[in-house]
Coordinates of C-alpha atoms in Angstrom, one line a residue:
Chain P
M1020 CA 75.6 117.8 115.6
N1021 CA 72.3 115.5 117.9
T1022 CA 72.7 114.8 121.3
E1023 CA 72.4 111.3 120.6
V1024 CA 75.6 111.0 118.1
S1025 CA 77.7 112.8 121.6
I1026 CA 76.0 110.7 123.6
L1027 CA 77.3 107.4 122.2
S1028 CA 80.3 108.5 121.2
N1029 CA 81.0 109.4 125.4
P1030 CA 84.5 107.0 126.1
I1031 CA 82.4 105.6 129.0
I1032 CA 79.7 104.5 127.0
L1033 CA 82.5 103.0 124.3
I1034 CA 83.9 101.4 127.0
A1035 CA 80.7 99.7 128.2
K1036 CA 79.6 99.0 124.9
K1037 CA 83.0 97.1 124.2
E1038 CA 82.5 95.4 127.3
I1039 CA 79.3 94.0 126.5
M1040 CA 80.2 93.3 122.8
D1041 CA 82.8 91.0 124.3
C1042 CA 80.4 88.8 126.3
I1043 CA 78.2 88.3 123.7
R1044 CA 81.4 87.4 121.1
N1045 CA 82.6 84.6 124.3
F1046 CA 79.2 83.3 124.8
W1047 CA 79.0 84.6 128.9
I1048 CA 75.9 86.4 128.7
I1049 CA 73.9 82.9 126.9
T1050 CA 76.1 81.0 129.3
I1051 CA 74.9 82.8 132.7
T1052 CA 71.2 83.2 131.0
A1053 CA 71.5 79.1 130.4
I1054 CA 72.8 78.8 134.2
F1055 CA 69.4 80.8 135.6
V1056 CA 67.4 78.9 133.7
L1057 CA 67.7 75.3 134.1
L1058 CA 68.5 76.7 138.0
T1059 CA 65.1 78.1 138.7
L1060 CA 63.5 75.2 136.3
I1061 CA 64.4 72.0 138.6
E1062 CA 64.1 74.2 141.7
S1063 CA 60.5 75.1 141.0
Y1064 CA 59.7 71.6 139.6
F1065 CA 61.8 70.1 142.3
G1066 CA 62.4 71.9 144.6
S1067 CA 61.1 70.7 147.0
V1068 CA 61.2 67.4 149.3
F1069 CA 57.5 66.5 149.6
S1070 CA 56.1 67.2 146.4
T1071 CA 57.4 67.1 142.7
G1072 CA 55.7 69.6 140.2
W1073 CA 55.2 73.7 139.9
H1074 CA 55.4 75.7 142.4
D1075 CA 54.8 79.3 142.6
F1076 CA 57.2 82.1 142.9
G1077 CA 57.0 82.5 146.6
A1078 CA 58.1 78.9 147.1
T1079 CA 60.3 78.5 143.7
I1080 CA 62.4 81.1 145.3
S1081 CA 62.8 79.9 148.9
F1082 CA 64.1 76.8 147.4
M1083 CA 66.2 78.5 145.1
M1084 CA 67.9 81.4 147.5
L1085 CA 70.6 79.5 148.5
S1086 CA 72.0 78.2 145.6
V1087 CA 71.2 82.2 144.5
E1088 CA 73.3 84.0 147.2
W1089 CA 76.5 82.0 146.3
I1090 CA 76.3 81.3 142.3
V1091 CA 76.0 85.1 141.3
P1092 CA 79.1 86.2 143.6
I1093 CA 80.6 84.3 142.0
L1094 CA 79.8 84.8 138.1
A1095 CA 80.0 88.8 139.3
F1096 CA 83.8 87.9 140.9
M1097 CA 84.1 85.7 137.1
L1098 CA 83.7 88.4 135.0
G1099 CA 85.4 91.2 137.1
Y1100 CA 88.5 90.2 138.6
A1101 CA 90.0 90.9 135.2
A1102 CA 89.1 94.5 134.5
I1103 CA 92.2 96.9 134.9
I1104 CA 94.4 93.7 135.4
G1105 CA 93.9 91.6 132.7
E1106 CA 94.4 95.2 130.2
I1107 CA 97.4 96.0 132.4
E1108 CA 98.9 92.2 132.2
R1109 CA 97.8 92.3 127.8
G1110 CA 99.5 95.6 127.7
S1111 CA 96.2 97.2 125.8
M1112 CA 95.7 100.1 129.3
S1113 CA 98.8 101.9 127.6
A1114 CA 96.7 102.6 124.0
L1115 CA 93.5 102.7 125.8
L1116 CA 95.2 105.4 128.6
S1117 CA 96.7 107.4 125.6
M1118 CA 93.0 108.0 123.9
P1119 CA 91.5 110.9 125.0
I1120 CA 89.9 109.7 128.1
N1121 CA 89.9 109.8 132.3
R1122 CA 90.9 107.2 134.3
V1123 CA 87.8 107.8 136.1
E1124 CA 86.3 107.5 132.4
I1125 CA 87.5 104.0 132.6
V1126 CA 86.4 102.3 135.7
F1127 CA 83.0 103.4 134.9
G1128 CA 82.8 101.9 131.6
K1129 CA 84.1 98.8 133.1
F1130 CA 81.3 98.6 135.3
L1131 CA 78.5 99.7 133.4
G1132 CA 79.5 97.2 130.7
L1133 CA 80.3 94.3 132.8
G1134 CA 76.7 95.5 135.8
G1135 CA 74.8 95.5 131.9
V1136 CA 76.0 92.1 131.3
L1137 CA 75.5 90.6 134.9
S1138 CA 71.8 92.4 134.5
L1139 CA 70.7 91.5 131.1
S1140 CA 71.8 87.1 132.4
I1141 CA 69.7 88.0 135.5
L1142 CA 66.9 89.8 133.6
L1143 CA 67.4 87.3 130.9
G1144 CA 67.9 83.7 132.3
F1145 CA 64.9 84.4 135.2
G1146 CA 62.8 86.6 133.0
F1147 CA 62.8 83.2 130.7
A1148 CA 62.3 80.5 133.2
G1149 CA 59.5 82.8 135.5
A1150 CA 57.3 83.2 131.9
I1151 CA 57.7 79.6 131.9
I1152 CA 56.5 79.4 135.6
G1153 CA 53.8 81.8 134.8
I1154 CA 52.2 79.5 132.4
M1155 CA 52.4 76.1 133.9
I1156 CA 50.7 77.9 137.6
P1157 CA 47.7 79.3 137.9
N1158 CA 47.7 83.2 139.4
A1159 CA 51.6 83.9 139.3
N1160 CA 52.2 86.6 141.8
Y1161 CA 54.6 88.5 138.8
G1162 CA 55.3 91.5 141.0
E1163 CA 57.1 89.2 144.1
Y1164 CA 59.0 88.0 141.1
L1165 CA 60.2 90.9 139.5
S1166 CA 61.3 92.8 143.3
F1167 CA 63.6 89.1 143.9
I1168 CA 65.3 89.9 140.1
L1169 CA 65.7 93.1 140.9
S1170 CA 67.2 92.6 144.1
T1171 CA 68.9 89.8 142.3
V1172 CA 71.1 92.7 140.0
L1173 CA 71.7 94.8 143.1
Y1174 CA 73.5 92.1 144.7
G1175 CA 75.2 90.7 141.7
L1176 CA 76.1 94.5 141.4
V1177 CA 77.6 94.6 144.9
Y1178 CA 80.1 91.8 144.2
L1179 CA 80.8 93.1 140.4
S1180 CA 82.4 96.1 142.3
V1181 CA 84.6 94.9 144.9
A1182 CA 85.9 92.4 141.9
I1183 CA 86.7 94.9 139.7
F1184 CA 88.3 96.8 143.0
F1185 CA 90.5 93.6 143.4
S1186 CA 91.4 94.1 139.5
T1187 CA 93.1 97.0 140.5
L1188 CA 94.5 96.1 144.0
F1189 CA 97.2 93.6 142.4
K1190 CA 99.7 93.1 139.9
K1191 CA 98.7 89.8 138.7
R1192 CA 95.8 88.5 137.1
A1193 CA 95.9 85.3 139.1
T1194 CA 96.4 87.0 142.4
A1195 CA 93.2 88.8 141.3
L1196 CA 91.7 85.7 141.2
G1197 CA 92.9 84.2 143.9
G1198 CA 92.0 87.2 145.9
A1199 CA 88.9 87.4 144.7
I1200 CA 88.1 83.5 145.8
F1201 CA 89.7 84.4 148.7
L1202 CA 86.6 86.9 149.3
W1203 CA 83.7 85.5 148.3
F1204 CA 85.0 82.6 151.3
F1205 CA 85.2 85.4 153.3
F1206 CA 81.4 87.1 152.8
N1207 CA 80.0 83.6 152.0
M1208 CA 82.1 81.1 155.2
I1209 CA 84.5 83.5 157.1
L1210 CA 82.2 86.6 157.9
P1211 CA 78.9 85.0 158.8
L1212 CA 81.5 82.3 161.1
V1213 CA 82.5 85.8 162.9
L1214 CA 79.0 87.3 163.1
L1215 CA 78.2 84.2 165.0
G1216 CA 80.9 84.5 167.1
I1217 CA 79.9 87.5 168.0
A1218 CA 76.2 86.6 169.0
V1219 CA 78.1 84.1 171.3
A1220 CA 80.4 86.9 172.9
G1221 CA 77.5 88.5 173.3
K1222 CA 75.7 85.6 175.2
A1223 CA 72.9 86.5 172.3
L1224 CA 73.2 82.7 170.7
P1225 CA 70.2 80.6 172.7
D1226 CA 68.3 84.2 172.3
I1227 CA 68.6 83.4 167.9
I1228 CA 68.3 79.5 168.1
N1229 CA 65.0 80.5 169.7
G1230 CA 63.9 82.6 167.4
N1231 CA 64.7 86.2 169.3
V1232 CA 67.3 87.5 167.2
P1233 CA 68.6 91.2 169.4
D1234 CA 68.0 94.0 167.2
W1235 CA 71.8 94.5 167.3
Y1236 CA 72.5 91.3 166.0
Y1237 CA 70.2 92.7 163.0
V1238 CA 72.1 95.7 162.9
L1239 CA 75.2 93.7 163.0
Q1240 CA 73.9 92.0 160.1
L1241 CA 73.9 94.7 157.5
I1242 CA 77.9 94.5 156.5
N1243 CA 77.4 91.4 155.2
P1244 CA 75.8 91.7 151.3
T1245 CA 74.6 87.9 151.3
S1246 CA 72.2 88.7 154.6
V1247 CA 70.8 91.7 153.4
Y1248 CA 70.5 90.6 149.8
S1249 CA 68.2 87.6 151.9
A1250 CA 66.3 89.8 154.0
L1251 CA 65.6 92.0 150.8
V1252 CA 64.0 89.4 149.6
S1253 CA 62.1 87.8 152.4
L1254 CA 60.8 91.0 152.9
N1255 CA 59.3 91.3 149.3
V1256 CA 58.5 87.6 148.7
G1257 CA 56.0 85.4 151.1
L1258 CA 58.2 83.3 151.7
E1259 CA 56.1 80.8 153.3
L1260 CA 58.0 77.9 152.9
M1261 CA 61.4 79.4 153.7
E1262 CA 62.8 78.7 157.7
T1263 CA 62.8 82.3 158.8
V1264 CA 64.5 83.0 162.1
G1265 CA 61.9 85.6 163.7
E1266 CA 60.5 87.9 162.0
Y1267 CA 62.6 90.7 161.0
P1268 CA 63.2 93.8 163.1
T1269 CA 60.8 97.0 162.0
F1270 CA 63.4 98.9 160.8
Y1271 CA 64.6 96.4 158.2
T1272 CA 62.5 98.3 155.2
T1273 CA 63.4 98.0 151.6
E1274 CA 64.5 100.9 151.7
L1275 CA 66.9 100.1 154.1
L1276 CA 68.2 97.6 152.6
V1277 CA 68.8 98.8 149.5
T1278 CA 70.7 102.0 149.7
V1279 CA 73.1 99.1 152.0
L1280 CA 73.4 97.7 148.8
I1281 CA 73.7 100.5 146.9
I1282 CA 76.8 102.4 149.4
W1283 CA 78.7 98.7 148.8
I1284 CA 78.9 99.7 145.4
T1285 CA 79.9 103.1 145.7
V1286 CA 82.1 102.9 147.9
F1287 CA 84.0 100.1 146.0
L1288 CA 83.9 102.3 142.6
I1289 CA 85.6 105.0 145.2
L1290 CA 88.2 102.4 146.0
T1291 CA 88.6 101.1 142.8
F1292 CA 89.6 105.0 141.1
W1293 CA 91.6 105.9 144.2
R1294 CA 93.7 102.6 143.5
F1295 CA 93.9 102.6 140.2
R1296 CA 94.6 106.9 140.0
R1297 CA 97.6 106.5 141.4
K1298 CA 98.4 103.2 139.6
D1299 CA 101.7 103.4 137.2
I1300 CA 101.2 101.6 133.7
Chain S
M20 CA 83.5 117.2 115.4
K21 CA 85.2 117.6 119.0
Y22 CA 89.0 116.1 117.8
E23 CA 90.3 119.0 116.3
G24 CA 93.4 117.2 114.2
R25 CA 96.2 119.1 113.1
E26 CA 95.7 122.3 115.4
I27 CA 98.9 124.3 116.8
L28 CA 97.9 125.7 119.7
S29 CA 101.3 126.0 121.0
E30 CA 105.2 127.5 120.1
Y31 CA 106.9 124.4 121.1
A32 CA 105.1 121.1 120.3
I33 CA 106.6 119.4 123.2
K34 CA 108.0 120.9 126.5
V35 CA 109.5 118.9 129.2
E36 CA 110.7 120.3 132.1
G37 CA 112.9 119.1 135.4
L38 CA 111.0 115.7 134.8
S39 CA 111.8 113.0 137.8
K40 CA 110.4 109.3 138.3
T41 CA 112.2 107.1 140.9
Y42 CA 110.8 103.5 141.5
G43 CA 111.9 102.5 145.0
S44 CA 115.1 103.9 145.4
V45 CA 116.6 104.0 141.3
K46 CA 115.9 107.0 139.8
A47 CA 114.8 106.1 136.5
I48 CA 115.4 110.1 135.1
Q49 CA 116.5 112.8 136.8
D50 CA 115.7 116.6 135.8
V51 CA 114.8 115.4 132.5
T52 CA 113.9 118.7 130.0
F53 CA 113.8 119.6 126.4
T54 CA 111.5 120.5 124.2
V55 CA 110.0 119.5 120.4
K56 CA 109.5 122.2 118.3
N57 CA 106.5 122.8 115.8
G58 CA 106.5 120.5 112.9
E59 CA 110.3 118.8 113.4
I60 CA 111.2 114.7 113.4
F61 CA 112.5 114.8 117.2
G62 CA 115.0 111.6 117.6
F63 CA 115.3 110.5 121.9
L64 CA 118.3 108.8 121.5
G65 CA 119.3 106.1 124.6
P66 CA 121.2 102.9 125.3
N67 CA 118.3 100.5 126.7
G68 CA 117.2 100.7 130.0
A69 CA 118.5 105.1 129.8
G70 CA 114.9 105.9 131.0
K71 CA 113.2 107.4 127.4
T72 CA 109.9 104.7 127.8
T73 CA 109.6 106.5 131.5
T74 CA 110.3 109.7 129.6
I75 CA 107.5 108.5 126.7
K76 CA 104.9 106.9 129.7
S77 CA 104.6 110.7 132.1
M78 CA 103.7 112.7 128.8
L79 CA 100.9 110.1 128.2
G80 CA 100.2 110.3 131.4
L81 CA 100.6 106.4 131.9
I82 CA 103.7 107.2 134.7
H83 CA 103.0 109.4 137.3
P84 CA 106.3 111.9 137.4
D85 CA 107.8 112.7 140.8
N86 CA 108.7 116.1 139.7
G87 CA 108.4 118.6 136.7
N88 CA 106.1 119.8 133.9
I89 CA 104.7 118.5 130.9
L90 CA 103.4 120.3 128.4
I91 CA 102.0 119.3 125.0
N92 CA 100.7 121.4 122.6
G93 CA 100.4 123.7 125.2
Y94 CA 98.3 121.9 127.3
D95 CA 100.0 120.7 131.0
A96 CA 99.7 116.8 130.4
I97 CA 99.6 116.5 133.9
K98 CA 96.7 118.0 134.8
H99 CA 94.9 118.3 131.9
G100 CA 95.7 114.6 130.4
K101 CA 92.3 114.4 128.6
K102 CA 92.5 117.5 126.5
A103 CA 96.7 117.3 125.6
K104 CA 95.7 113.8 124.2
E105 CA 93.2 115.1 121.6
Y106 CA 96.8 116.4 119.5
V107 CA 99.0 112.4 119.8
G108 CA 99.6 109.6 118.0
Y109 CA 100.5 106.8 119.9
L110 CA 103.5 104.2 119.8
P111 CA 103.7 102.4 123.2
E112 CA 107.5 100.2 123.5
K113 CA 105.2 96.8 123.9
V114 CA 102.2 97.1 120.7
A115 CA 99.3 95.0 122.1
F116 CA 95.9 94.7 121.2
Y117 CA 92.3 92.6 121.5
D118 CA 93.1 89.3 120.8
N119 CA 90.1 88.0 120.3
L120 CA 88.8 90.5 118.2
T121 CA 89.6 91.5 114.7
A122 CA 92.5 93.7 113.1
Y123 CA 88.9 96.3 111.7
Q124 CA 87.4 95.9 115.2
N125 CA 91.0 96.9 117.3
L126 CA 90.9 99.6 115.4
C127 CA 87.5 100.9 115.0
F128 CA 87.6 100.7 118.7
Y129 CA 90.0 103.1 118.7
A130 CA 88.3 105.4 115.7
D131 CA 85.6 105.5 117.9
M132 CA 87.7 106.6 120.9
K133 CA 88.7 109.7 119.2
Q134 CA 85.7 110.5 117.4
V135 CA 87.4 109.8 114.2
P136 CA 84.9 108.0 111.2
R137 CA 85.3 104.2 110.6
E138 CA 85.1 104.8 107.2
I139 CA 89.3 105.5 107.7
C140 CA 90.1 102.3 109.1
K141 CA 90.4 99.5 106.1
P142 CA 92.5 102.2 103.8
L143 CA 94.5 102.6 107.2
L144 CA 95.0 99.2 107.4
R145 CA 96.1 98.6 103.2
E146 CA 98.4 101.6 103.6
F147 CA 100.0 99.1 106.2
G148 CA 99.8 96.4 104.6
L149 CA 97.5 94.5 106.6
A150 CA 95.3 93.7 103.6
D151 CA 95.0 90.4 104.0
A152 CA 94.7 90.5 107.9
I153 CA 91.5 93.0 107.8
N154 CA 89.2 90.1 109.3
K155 CA 91.6 88.3 111.2
K156 CA 91.9 87.9 114.8
V157 CA 94.9 90.0 116.0
G158 CA 96.0 87.5 118.8
G159 CA 97.5 85.1 116.0
F160 CA 99.7 88.3 115.0
S161 CA 103.1 88.5 114.4
K162 CA 105.1 90.7 115.9
G163 CA 105.9 93.0 112.5
M164 CA 101.8 92.5 112.0
K165 CA 100.9 94.3 115.5
Q166 CA 103.7 96.3 115.0
R167 CA 102.2 97.6 111.6
L168 CA 98.4 97.9 113.1
G169 CA 100.2 99.8 116.0
M170 CA 102.0 102.5 113.2
A171 CA 98.1 102.5 111.9
R172 CA 96.4 103.0 115.2
A173 CA 99.0 105.7 116.5
V174 CA 97.7 107.6 113.1
L175 CA 94.9 107.3 113.4
G176 CA 92.8 111.0 112.7
N177 CA 96.1 112.1 111.5
P178 CA 97.4 113.6 115.0
S179 CA 99.0 117.1 115.5
I180 CA 101.5 115.1 117.2
L181 CA 102.9 111.5 116.9
I182 CA 104.8 110.0 119.1
L183 CA 106.4 106.3 119.2
D184 CA 108.6 104.9 121.1
E185 CA 111.1 102.0 119.1
P186 CA 109.1 102.3 115.6
S187 CA 111.2 99.8 113.5
H188 CA 111.4 97.3 116.9
G189 CA 110.0 93.7 116.1
L190 CA 110.0 95.0 112.0
D191 CA 111.1 93.2 108.8
P192 CA 113.3 96.2 106.7
R193 CA 110.4 96.5 104.2
G194 CA 108.0 97.2 107.6
A195 CA 111.1 99.3 108.8
A196 CA 111.0 101.1 105.4
L197 CA 107.5 101.4 105.8
I198 CA 106.6 103.2 108.6
R199 CA 109.9 105.5 107.5
K200 CA 107.9 106.4 104.9
K201 CA 104.8 107.7 106.8
I202 CA 106.8 109.4 109.2
L203 CA 108.5 111.7 107.1
Q204 CA 105.4 112.0 104.6
M205 CA 103.4 113.6 108.1
R206 CA 106.0 115.3 108.7
D207 CA 105.8 116.8 105.5
E208 CA 101.5 117.7 105.7
G209 CA 102.2 119.4 109.8
T210 CA 102.8 116.1 112.0
T211 CA 105.4 117.2 115.0
V212 CA 107.1 113.2 115.5
F213 CA 108.5 112.0 118.4
V214 CA 110.9 109.3 118.2
S215 CA 112.4 107.0 120.5
S216 CA 115.3 104.7 119.3
H217 CA 118.5 102.7 120.0
I218 CA 119.3 102.3 116.3
L219 CA 120.6 104.8 115.6
G220 CA 120.5 104.5 111.3
E221 CA 117.1 105.2 111.3
V222 CA 117.2 107.6 113.5
Q223 CA 120.4 109.8 111.7
A224 CA 118.9 109.0 108.4
I225 CA 115.1 111.0 109.3
C226 CA 115.6 112.9 112.6
D227 CA 115.9 116.8 112.7
R228 CA 117.2 116.5 116.1
V229 CA 117.6 114.1 118.6
A230 CA 118.3 114.4 122.6
I231 CA 120.4 111.7 123.9
I232 CA 119.1 110.3 127.1
N233 CA 121.8 108.2 129.2
K234 CA 120.9 106.5 133.1
G235 CA 118.2 108.8 133.4
I236 CA 119.8 112.0 132.4
I237 CA 119.4 114.0 128.8
V238 CA 122.9 114.6 127.5
V239 CA 122.5 116.5 125.0
E240 CA 119.7 117.9 122.7
D241 CA 120.7 120.1 119.4
S242 CA 120.7 119.0 115.7
I243 CA 123.0 116.0 114.0
E244 CA 125.0 118.9 112.9
N245 CA 125.7 120.3 115.1
L246 CA 126.3 117.6 117.5
G247 CA 129.3 116.5 115.1
S248 CA 131.0 120.0 115.2
K249 CA 130.4 120.4 119.1
L250 CA 131.9 117.0 119.6
R251 CA 134.4 118.1 117.1
L252 CA 134.2 114.5 115.3
K253 CA 135.9 114.6 111.6
P254 CA 134.8 113.2 109.0
R255 CA 136.3 110.4 107.2
L256 CA 138.5 109.3 104.5
I257 CA 138.6 106.0 102.6
I258 CA 140.7 106.0 99.5
E259 CA 140.9 103.0 97.4
L260 CA 144.4 102.0 95.6
E261 CA 145.8 100.1 93.3
T262 CA 148.8 99.2 95.6
E263 CA 149.0 97.7 99.2
A264 CA 147.7 100.5 101.4
T265 CA 149.8 100.1 104.5
N266 CA 152.6 101.3 102.2
F267 CA 151.1 105.1 102.2
V268 CA 150.8 105.1 105.9
E269 CA 153.3 107.0 107.3
T270 CA 153.3 109.3 104.8
V271 CA 149.9 110.6 104.8
R272 CA 150.2 110.3 109.1
E273 CA 152.7 113.2 109.1
I274 CA 150.5 116.0 107.2
A275 CA 148.8 118.1 108.9
G276 CA 144.9 117.7 110.4
V277 CA 145.5 114.4 109.7
E278 CA 144.3 112.6 112.9
K279 CA 144.1 108.3 112.2
V280 CA 145.2 106.5 109.5
I281 CA 144.4 102.9 109.5
A282 CA 145.1 100.6 106.2
H283 CA 143.7 97.5 105.2
G284 CA 144.6 96.0 102.0
K285 CA 144.4 98.4 99.3
I286 CA 142.0 100.7 101.6
L287 CA 143.1 103.7 102.7
E288 CA 141.5 104.9 106.4
I289 CA 141.9 108.9 107.4
V290 CA 140.5 110.4 109.8
C291 CA 141.3 114.2 109.1
N292 CA 140.0 118.0 109.1
P293 CA 138.1 118.5 106.1
E294 CA 140.9 121.2 104.4
A295 CA 143.2 118.2 105.3
K296 CA 141.7 116.0 102.8
A297 CA 142.8 117.5 99.3
E298 CA 146.6 117.7 100.8
V299 CA 146.0 113.7 101.7
V300 CA 145.0 113.3 98.3
L301 CA 147.3 115.2 96.5
K302 CA 150.4 113.4 98.0
I303 CA 149.3 110.1 97.3
G304 CA 148.9 111.0 93.8
G305 CA 152.4 112.4 94.1
M306 CA 154.5 109.5 94.9
G307 CA 153.3 107.4 92.1
E308 CA 150.2 105.5 92.9
K309 CA 146.2 105.6 91.7
I310 CA 143.6 105.9 92.9
I311 CA 141.0 104.6 91.9
N312 CA 138.1 105.4 94.3
I313 CA 137.7 108.4 97.0
I314 CA 134.7 108.2 99.3
T315 CA 133.9 111.0 102.0
E316 CA 131.6 109.9 105.6
E317 CA 130.4 112.3 106.9
P318 CA 130.5 112.0 110.6
S319 CA 128.0 109.5 112.2
L320 CA 125.5 109.5 115.0
E321 CA 127.0 106.6 116.2
D322 CA 130.3 108.3 116.6
V323 CA 128.0 111.0 118.8
F324 CA 126.1 108.6 120.4
L325 CA 129.3 106.4 121.7
K326 CA 131.1 109.8 122.6
Y327 CA 127.5 110.7 124.7
T328 CA 127.6 107.8 126.4
E329 CA 130.7 105.9 127.2
E330 CA 131.6 105.3 130.9

């Protein structure tokens, strides 16, 4: 038997393939792609308050960073929150588990498939919009734009792994959705406030406002995936129009930030498996 | 191919020992032990809530028992579940599919999982009377159609062992007959069938041996004939007479070996030892009565079941 066939008949690949096919059938991929295309084009053309017309990639990214920061987690949650609990609630998990498969393979298959859907939508959506912008402006810096797309993929995968973990945490799909919404608020609203609170307590607030952010505050911000993503994009894309709060410290390297995001993904996948392994169906 | 089909690797198809599972403070099953021999149809009987599904789910790794061992075709189903499941086809109690996919797409997904060629999916759907629904989404299926599709999924790739949880649930008589026929056919081809039910008629018609579970405890495991004789269950003699049956009740009751006599209209129903049957008929004939018909009913599984599960 040749190896090509045996890889395609691996249960992880089969589950991933099914998730991707589902998201093609229910127009998920095409919808998310369209959202990203529209967002990018609108921000690039209308994003500046000073001038309309096409802007280069650096400016476009800085216009749309805030929107991307909250839209990507929402899409990841919508994709992943029902991954495990949905099948349990529907009843199809019994049959799936009766196949020659391990539970860890189900978790990986789901992550690979849904991660594929999210990555594909990000690549297609931003890629298509990028191609249009590239035609409209001279001397486009594709390298910068590509690093933005790849950072966004990684950022999306972090929230996807969190969402899949949540889908093993609750007994009902509705509670998992509630939990995911709470988590989104937590990372995007509560955690930044908590970090700010710590800054106030550490008497660092005046420094931060003046642009002299102490190093320990940067270390603290590594626990917020959104800050890490934002820093990763800022480091690799010339965001001349973005209001940056001072320079990032020298230990904020691309390698460190990428590693932090990968650790997030790994930790939540392990937690997912740990929860799912014990679950009675 | 990796899928090995009906490969027999162990003396017993299924061996369950000392299985226990507690939910909170409720003991769902306690010390459940039984063995299913290769090539037999094994009935797993019990009232609703007796622990049938808990036992079956443990065998497939869906739930984690607190104690006990499960061997499926010689493989430890708890430690090496993936390997053990290669030999099993399973029909769950609550049959469910991916509602957004068609019957054919659903079956193909499971065929891929079992590494069975997709070409068998369409013939299988036709065999289970779903020819018109092959390209219809399962979301619109009736309970009976889902049950048929569930059966098609269970027999994918001719597994060595079929585990069926209430297979006739939600089926019309024709569907139930279809599934019964398939079970017998697969047994004849060498498949071991483990079938749970609370409907005794269907089990009695096809099972070689049964285990009865009540309140989480196995109360008996044996062949149906042995169960009848162990309990000294007696056959029932039904005699149709020309005149009122009440006239004969007293006389028949006095015959040695007769346990119970009931008259309704012109029918006399007698529970007695097999040896007393001839004596009963002779006595009635001797009284000058014309006997129109005689039927003998062997002790039914229902009698056994009621005896074992009564309070």
